[in-house]
């Protein structure tokens, strides 16, 4: 909500992607007819307005069943101090002009908005719990995780090893410049013996109204650049990354790596090398596993897949990496042969069909190439 009229505007409304963490695996609130759960946030500081509406509700006295306590379930995840009536919320909205982003400005960028017919400016900040008001703001911000990240959980904000990166949109209201929350990322700094840290991305969320505009890539690249300047950082990883996050990371890392000398077309055609691992880690804080994916994507760009020899060479190179888990299985079988009775061994072998392995390998390879092509298409448009 930026303006009072947004309260009545369905265009500013978006629905949760998940609700199982609040309402159970069936995602059902029992006992209501025409149930509406209304959660409004002021665009900048995220002051909250919460109300429940329904046309009717089962009654324990007459229907012999009890309706779910929806209000209590929501109260468990939103911090206290929220508004319950419109007038209080609108009066808070008038004070929004005083809200300013928290922490240190890292990056400013613009994106052209077709609807508005102009460029809109966005800024990325790094904050921590010492910033006045940030703790309370973060409590409100993290409630979005429950609705948009499938396995979300709230973090221990008293642990000083957390870093917070925030994206804001600058907009004008009655001649004043205001800020709207776009998204954020939390990063935990793990200790690596003897004197390094390994930042690990824990949570990343771009709010639905801003998704698909490139903010995720801007945020991830800014975070990488922030850590790249630190001599104590070993490399940057992610905790249990989603499929979408992996695609985003592929794009950002390839964009960062493409100008390194070790990824020149000539060197790419010579195969994956230790030089690539070393340079990507030292200059860009990218680990070996991610560097290998970057190499495969850039080598695909340098390969003429219409040339039978080049295509075959690329396919074999990628499949040699993909076959690793299958080779591990073969080693496990060799161990089994030494300690299992013949009939037990036959049973194990029946579970592993070599033809099926080949089919799975080819399928995985084709899917990978398809994903890599999408990264390259996006890179060409960037």
Coordinates of C-alpha atoms in Angstrom, one line a residue:
X1 CA 0.0 0.0 0.0
X2 CA 1.4 3.4 -1.1
X3 CA -1.8 5.4 -1.3
X4 CA -5.1 5.1 0.7
X5 CA -6.9 4.1 -2.6
X6 CA -4.6 1.0 -2.8
X7 CA -6.7 -0.5 0.0
X8 CA -9.6 -0.9 -2.5
X9 CA -7.5 -1.7 -5.6
X10 CA -7.3 -5.4 -6.5
X11 CA -4.3 -4.7 -8.8
X12 CA -2.1 -4.1 -5.7
X13 CA -3.2 -7.4 -4.2
X14 CA -1.2 -10.7 -4.5
X15 CA -2.0 -14.1 -3.0
X16 CA 0.2 -16.6 -1.2
X17 CA 2.0 -19.3 -3.1
X18 CA 2.0 -21.6 -0.1
X19 CA 0.0 -21.7 3.1
X20 CA 0.8 -25.2 4.5
X21 CA 3.1 -23.8 7.1
X22 CA 0.2 -21.9 8.7
X23 CA -2.8 -24.1 7.7
X24 CA -1.3 -27.6 7.4
X25 CA -0.6 -29.8 4.4
X26 CA -4.2 -29.6 3.1
X27 CA -4.0 -25.8 3.2
X28 CA -7.6 -25.6 4.5
X29 CA -9.2 -23.3 7.0
X30 CA -12.2 -25.2 8.3
X31 CA -15.6 -23.8 9.3
X32 CA -16.1 -20.6 7.3
X33 CA -18.2 -19.5 4.3
X34 CA -16.7 -16.6 2.2
X35 CA -13.6 -16.4 4.3
X36 CA -11.2 -13.5 3.4
X37 CA -7.9 -13.1 5.3
X38 CA -6.8 -9.5 4.6
X39 CA -3.1 -8.6 5.2
X40 CA -2.0 -5.1 4.1
X41 CA 1.5 -3.8 4.4
X42 CA 2.6 -0.2 4.0
X43 CA 5.0 -0.3 1.0
X44 CA 8.1 1.0 2.8
X45 CA 8.3 0.2 6.5
X46 CA 5.8 -2.7 6.2
X47 CA 3.5 -1.5 9.0
X48 CA 0.7 -4.1 9.0
X49 CA -3.1 -4.1 8.9
X50 CA -4.8 -7.5 9.6
X51 CA -8.5 -8.3 9.4
X52 CA -10.6 -11.4 8.8
X53 CA -14.0 -11.3 7.0
X54 CA -16.5 -14.1 6.4
X55 CA -20.2 -14.4 5.6
X56 CA -20.9 -17.2 8.1
X57 CA -19.1 -19.5 10.5
X58 CA -20.0 -22.9 12.0
X59 CA -21.2 -22.7 15.6
X60 CA -20.1 -25.2 18.3
X61 CA -23.4 -24.9 20.0
X62 CA -25.6 -25.6 17.0
X63 CA -23.3 -27.4 14.5
X64 CA -21.4 -29.4 17.2
X65 CA -18.1 -28.6 15.5
X66 CA -15.6 -25.8 16.1
X67 CA -14.2 -23.6 13.3
X68 CA -10.4 -23.2 13.0
X69 CA -9.0 -20.3 14.9
X70 CA -7.7 -18.5 11.8
X71 CA -6.8 -15.3 13.7
X72 CA -4.5 -17.1 16.1
X73 CA -2.7 -18.9 13.3
X74 CA -1.9 -15.6 11.6
X75 CA -1.0 -13.9 14.8
X76 CA 1.7 -16.6 15.3
X77 CA 3.6 -15.3 12.3
X78 CA 3.0 -11.5 12.3
X79 CA 4.6 -9.4 15.0
X80 CA 2.4 -7.6 17.5
X81 CA 1.5 -4.0 17.0
X82 CA -0.4 -4.4 13.8
X83 CA -3.5 -2.3 13.0
X84 CA -7.0 -3.8 13.0
X85 CA -8.9 -0.8 11.6
X86 CA -8.5 1.2 8.4
X87 CA -8.3 4.7 10.0
X88 CA -5.3 3.7 12.1
X89 CA -3.6 2.2 9.1
X90 CA -4.2 5.3 6.9
X91 CA -2.8 7.6 9.6
X92 CA 0.4 5.5 9.6
X93 CA 0.5 5.7 5.8
X94 CA 0.7 9.5 6.2
X95 CA 4.0 9.1 8.2
X96 CA 5.6 7.0 5.5
X97 CA 7.4 10.0 4.1
X98 CA 9.7 9.7 7.1
X99 CA 10.8 6.1 6.2
X100 CA 14.3 5.7 4.8
X101 CA 16.2 2.5 3.9
X102 CA 18.4 0.9 6.5
X103 CA 22.2 0.5 6.4
X104 CA 24.7 1.2 3.7
X105 CA 23.9 1.9 0.0
X106 CA 25.7 -0.7 -2.2
X107 CA 24.1 -0.3 -5.7
X108 CA 21.7 1.9 -7.6
X109 CA 20.1 0.8 -10.9
X110 CA 17.2 1.7 -13.2
X111 CA 14.6 -0.5 -15.0
X112 CA 12.3 0.9 -17.7
X113 CA 8.7 0.5 -16.8
X114 CA 6.4 0.2 -19.9
X115 CA 3.2 0.9 -18.0
X116 CA 4.6 4.1 -16.4
X117 CA 6.5 5.0 -19.6
X118 CA 9.6 5.9 -17.6
X119 CA 12.7 4.5 -15.9
X120 CA 12.3 3.6 -12.2
X121 CA 15.2 3.7 -9.8
X122 CA 16.0 1.0 -7.3
X123 CA 18.6 0.8 -4.6
X124 CA 20.3 -2.1 -2.7
X125 CA 21.4 -1.7 0.9
X126 CA 23.3 -3.8 3.4
X127 CA 21.9 -3.7 6.9
X128 CA 22.4 -5.3 10.3
X129 CA 20.6 -5.3 13.6
X130 CA 22.5 -2.3 14.9
X131 CA 20.5 -0.1 12.5
X132 CA 17.8 1.8 14.5
X133 CA 14.4 0.3 13.8
X134 CA 15.7 -2.5 11.5
X135 CA 15.0 -5.4 14.0
X136 CA 11.3 -4.4 14.0
X137 CA 11.2 -3.9 10.3
X138 CA 12.8 -7.3 9.7
X139 CA 10.2 -9.0 11.9
X140 CA 7.5 -7.7 9.5
X141 CA 9.5 -8.4 6.4
X142 CA 10.2 -12.1 7.2
X143 CA 6.5 -12.9 7.5
X144 CA 6.4 -13.0 3.7
X145 CA 8.7 -16.0 3.7
X146 CA 5.9 -18.2 5.2
X147 CA 3.8 -17.5 2.1
X148 CA 6.4 -17.6 -0.6
X149 CA 9.2 -20.0 0.4
X150 CA 8.1 -23.7 0.7
X151 CA 10.4 -24.6 3.6
X152 CA 10.8 -21.2 5.3
X153 CA 11.8 -20.6 8.9
X154 CA 12.6 -17.5 10.9
X155 CA 16.3 -16.9 11.7
X156 CA 18.0 -16.1 14.9
X157 CA 18.6 -12.4 14.5
X158 CA 20.7 -12.2 17.7
X159 CA 23.5 -14.1 15.8
X160 CA 25.8 -11.4 14.5
X161 CA 27.0 -13.6 11.6
X162 CA 23.9 -12.7 9.6
X163 CA 24.1 -10.1 6.9
X164 CA 20.9 -8.6 5.4
X165 CA 20.7 -7.2 1.8
X166 CA 17.6 -5.1 0.9
X167 CA 16.1 -3.9 -2.4
X168 CA 14.0 -0.7 -2.4
X169 CA 12.2 1.2 -5.2
X170 CA 12.3 5.0 -5.1
X171 CA 9.0 6.6 -6.0
X172 CA 7.3 10.1 -5.7
X173 CA 4.3 11.0 -3.7
X174 CA 3.1 14.6 -3.5
X175 CA 6.6 15.9 -4.5
X176 CA 8.4 13.8 -1.9
X177 CA 10.7 10.8 -2.6
X178 CA 9.6 7.6 -0.8
X179 CA 10.9 4.1 -0.7
X180 CA 9.0 0.8 -1.3
X181 CA 10.3 -2.6 -0.2
X182 CA 11.0 -4.9 -3.2
X183 CA 12.8 -7.9 -1.7
X184 CA 15.7 -9.1 0.4
X185 CA 18.4 -11.7 1.0
X186 CA 19.9 -13.1 4.2
X187 CA 23.5 -14.4 4.2
X188 CA 25.2 -16.4 7.0
X189 CA 28.9 -16.1 7.4
X190 CA 30.4 -19.5 8.2
X191 CA 33.9 -19.8 9.7
X192 CA 36.4 -21.7 7.6
X193 CA 39.7 -22.7 9.3
X194 CA 42.1 -21.0 9.8
X195 CA 41.1 -17.4 8.9
X196 CA 38.4 -17.3 6.2
X197 CA 34.6 -17.1 6.0
X198 CA 32.2 -18.8 3.6
X199 CA 29.0 -16.6 3.2
X200 CA 26.0 -18.9 2.5
X201 CA 22.8 -17.5 1.0
X202 CA 20.0 -18.6 3.3
X203 CA 16.8 -16.9 2.1
X204 CA 16.1 -14.8 -0.9
X205 CA 12.7 -13.3 -1.8
X206 CA 11.6 -10.7 -4.4
X207 CA 8.0 -9.8 -3.6
X208 CA 5.5 -10.9 -6.3
X209 CA 4.6 -7.5 -7.8
X210 CA 8.3 -7.1 -8.7
X211 CA 9.1 -10.6 -9.9
X212 CA 10.3 -11.1 -13.5
X213 CA 11.9 -7.6 -13.7
X214 CA 15.5 -8.6 -13.1
X215 CA 15.7 -7.6 -9.4
X216 CA 16.9 -11.1 -8.3
X217 CA 19.9 -10.9 -10.6
X218 CA 20.7 -7.4 -9.5
X219 CA 20.6 -8.4 -5.9
X220 CA 22.7 -11.6 -6.3
X221 CA 25.3 -9.8 -8.4
X222 CA 25.5 -7.0 -5.8
X223 CA 26.0 -9.4 -3.0
X224 CA 28.7 -11.3 -4.9
X225 CA 30.5 -8.0 -5.6
X226 CA 30.2 -7.0 -2.0
X227 CA 32.0 -10.2 -0.8
X228 CA 34.5 -10.2 -3.7
X229 CA 36.2 -7.2 -2.2
X230 CA 36.9 -9.1 1.1
X231 CA 40.2 -10.9 1.3
X232 CA 38.9 -13.1 4.2
X233 CA 36.0 -14.6 2.1
X234 CA 36.8 -18.0 0.6
X235 CA 33.7 -18.5 -1.6
X236 CA 30.0 -18.0 -1.6
X237 CA 27.4 -20.8 -1.4
X238 CA 23.7 -21.3 -0.9
X239 CA 21.6 -23.3 1.5
X240 CA 19.3 -25.9 -0.2
X241 CA 18.9 -23.8 -3.4
X242 CA 15.6 -24.0 -5.3
X243 CA 15.5 -24.7 -9.0
X244 CA 14.8 -21.0 -9.8
X245 CA 17.7 -19.9 -7.6
X246 CA 20.1 -22.2 -9.4
X247 CA 19.0 -20.7 -12.8
X248 CA 19.4 -17.2 -11.4
X249 CA 22.9 -18.1 -10.0
X250 CA 23.9 -19.6 -13.3
X251 CA 23.1 -16.4 -15.1
X252 CA 24.8 -14.1 -12.6
X253 CA 28.0 -16.2 -12.3
X254 CA 28.3 -16.7 -16.1
X255 CA 27.9 -12.9 -16.5
X256 CA 30.7 -12.3 -14.0
X257 CA 33.0 -15.0 -15.4
X258 CA 32.7 -14.5 -19.1
X259 CA 35.4 -11.8 -19.3
X260 CA 38.0 -13.8 -17.3
X261 CA 41.0 -14.9 -19.5
X262 CA 40.7 -18.5 -18.4
X263 CA 37.2 -18.6 -20.0
X264 CA 38.4 -17.5 -23.4
X265 CA 37.0 -19.6 -26.3
X266 CA 40.4 -21.2 -27.0
X267 CA 40.8 -22.3 -23.3
X268 CA 37.2 -23.4 -23.1
X269 CA 37.7 -25.9 -26.0
X270 CA 40.7 -27.3 -24.2
X271 CA 38.5 -28.5 -21.3
X272 CA 37.9 -27.7 -17.7
X273 CA 41.1 -26.7 -15.9
X274 CA 42.5 -25.9 -12.5
X275 CA 43.3 -22.4 -13.8
X276 CA 39.5 -21.8 -14.1
X277 CA 38.9 -23.0 -10.5
X278 CA 41.7 -20.9 -9.1
X279 CA 40.8 -17.7 -11.0
X280 CA 37.1 -17.9 -10.3
X281 CA 37.6 -18.5 -6.6
X282 CA 40.3 -15.9 -6.1
X283 CA 38.7 -13.1 -8.2
X284 CA 35.0 -13.8 -7.9
X285 CA 34.6 -16.1 -4.8
X286 CA 33.0 -18.9 -6.8
X287 CA 33.5 -22.5 -5.7
X288 CA 34.7 -25.4 -7.9
X289 CA 31.3 -26.9 -8.4
X290 CA 29.7 -23.7 -9.6
X291 CA 32.8 -22.9 -11.7
X292 CA 32.3 -26.2 -13.5
X293 CA 28.7 -25.2 -14.4
X294 CA 29.9 -21.8 -15.7
X295 CA 32.5 -23.6 -17.8
X296 CA 29.9 -25.9 -19.3
X297 CA 27.6 -23.0 -20.2
X298 CA 30.3 -20.9 -21.7
X299 CA 31.7 -23.9 -23.6
X300 CA 28.3 -24.5 -25.0
X301 CA 28.3 -20.9 -26.3
X302 CA 31.8 -21.5 -27.9
X303 CA 30.8 -24.8 -29.4
X304 CA 29.2 -25.2 -32.9
X305 CA 26.6 -27.9 -32.0
X306 CA 26.0 -28.3 -35.8
X307 CA 29.6 -29.6 -36.1
X308 CA 29.5 -33.4 -35.4
X309 CA 33.0 -33.5 -33.8
X310 CA 32.5 -30.4 -31.7
X311 CA 29.1 -31.6 -30.5
X312 CA 30.4 -35.0 -29.6
X313 CA 33.3 -33.6 -27.7
X314 CA 31.0 -31.3 -25.7
X315 CA 28.5 -34.1 -25.0
X316 CA 31.2 -36.5 -23.8
X317 CA 32.8 -33.8 -21.6
X318 CA 29.5 -33.0 -19.8
X319 CA 28.5 -36.7 -19.5
X320 CA 31.9 -37.5 -17.9
X321 CA 30.8 -35.3 -15.0
X322 CA 27.2 -36.5 -15.0
X323 CA 28.3 -40.2 -14.9
X324 CA 30.0 -39.6 -11.5
X325 CA 27.0 -40.9 -9.4
X326 CA 26.7 -44.0 -11.7
X327 CA 30.4 -44.8 -11.3
X328 CA 29.9 -44.5 -7.5
X329 CA 27.1 -47.0 -7.7
X330 CA 29.4 -49.4 -9.7
X331 CA 32.1 -49.1 -6.9
X332 CA 29.4 -49.9 -4.3
X333 CA 28.5 -53.0 -6.3
X334 CA 32.1 -54.1 -6.4
X335 CA 32.1 -53.9 -2.6
X336 CA 28.9 -55.9 -2.4
X337 CA 30.3 -58.7 -4.6
X338 CA 32.9 -59.2 -1.9
X339 CA 30.5 -59.5 1.0
X340 CA 27.1 -60.6 -0.3
X341 CA 25.8 -64.1 -1.0
X342 CA 25.1 -64.8 -4.8
X343 CA 21.3 -64.7 -4.4
X344 CA 21.6 -61.3 -2.6
X345 CA 23.9 -60.0 -5.3
X346 CA 21.5 -61.0 -8.1
X347 CA 18.7 -59.1 -6.3
X348 CA 20.9 -55.9 -6.1
X349 CA 21.9 -56.2 -9.8
X350 CA 18.3 -56.5 -10.8
X351 CA 17.7 -53.1 -9.4
X352 CA 20.3 -51.5 -11.7
X353 CA 19.6 -51.7 -15.3
X354 CA 22.5 -50.3 -17.4
X355 CA 20.2 -49.4 -20.3
X356 CA 18.1 -47.4 -18.0
X357 CA 21.2 -45.6 -16.7
X358 CA 22.2 -44.6 -20.2
X359 CA 18.7 -43.3 -20.9
X360 CA 18.7 -41.3 -17.7
X361 CA 22.1 -39.9 -18.5
X362 CA 21.0 -38.8 -22.0
X363 CA 17.8 -37.3 -20.5
X364 CA 19.8 -35.3 -17.9
X365 CA 22.2 -34.1 -20.5
X366 CA 19.4 -32.8 -22.8
X367 CA 17.7 -31.0 -19.9
X368 CA 21.0 -29.4 -18.9
X369 CA 21.7 -28.2 -22.4
X370 CA 18.1 -26.7 -22.5
X371 CA 18.7 -24.9 -19.2
X372 CA 22.1 -23.7 -20.4
X373 CA 20.6 -22.3 -23.6
X374 CA 18.1 -20.2 -21.6
X375 CA 21.0 -18.8 -19.5
X376 CA 22.8 -17.8 -22.8
X377 CA 19.7 -16.3 -24.3
X378 CA 19.2 -14.1 -21.2
X379 CA 22.9 -13.2 -21.3
X380 CA 22.6 -12.1 -24.9
X381 CA 19.7 -9.8 -23.9
X382 CA 21.4 -8.3 -20.8

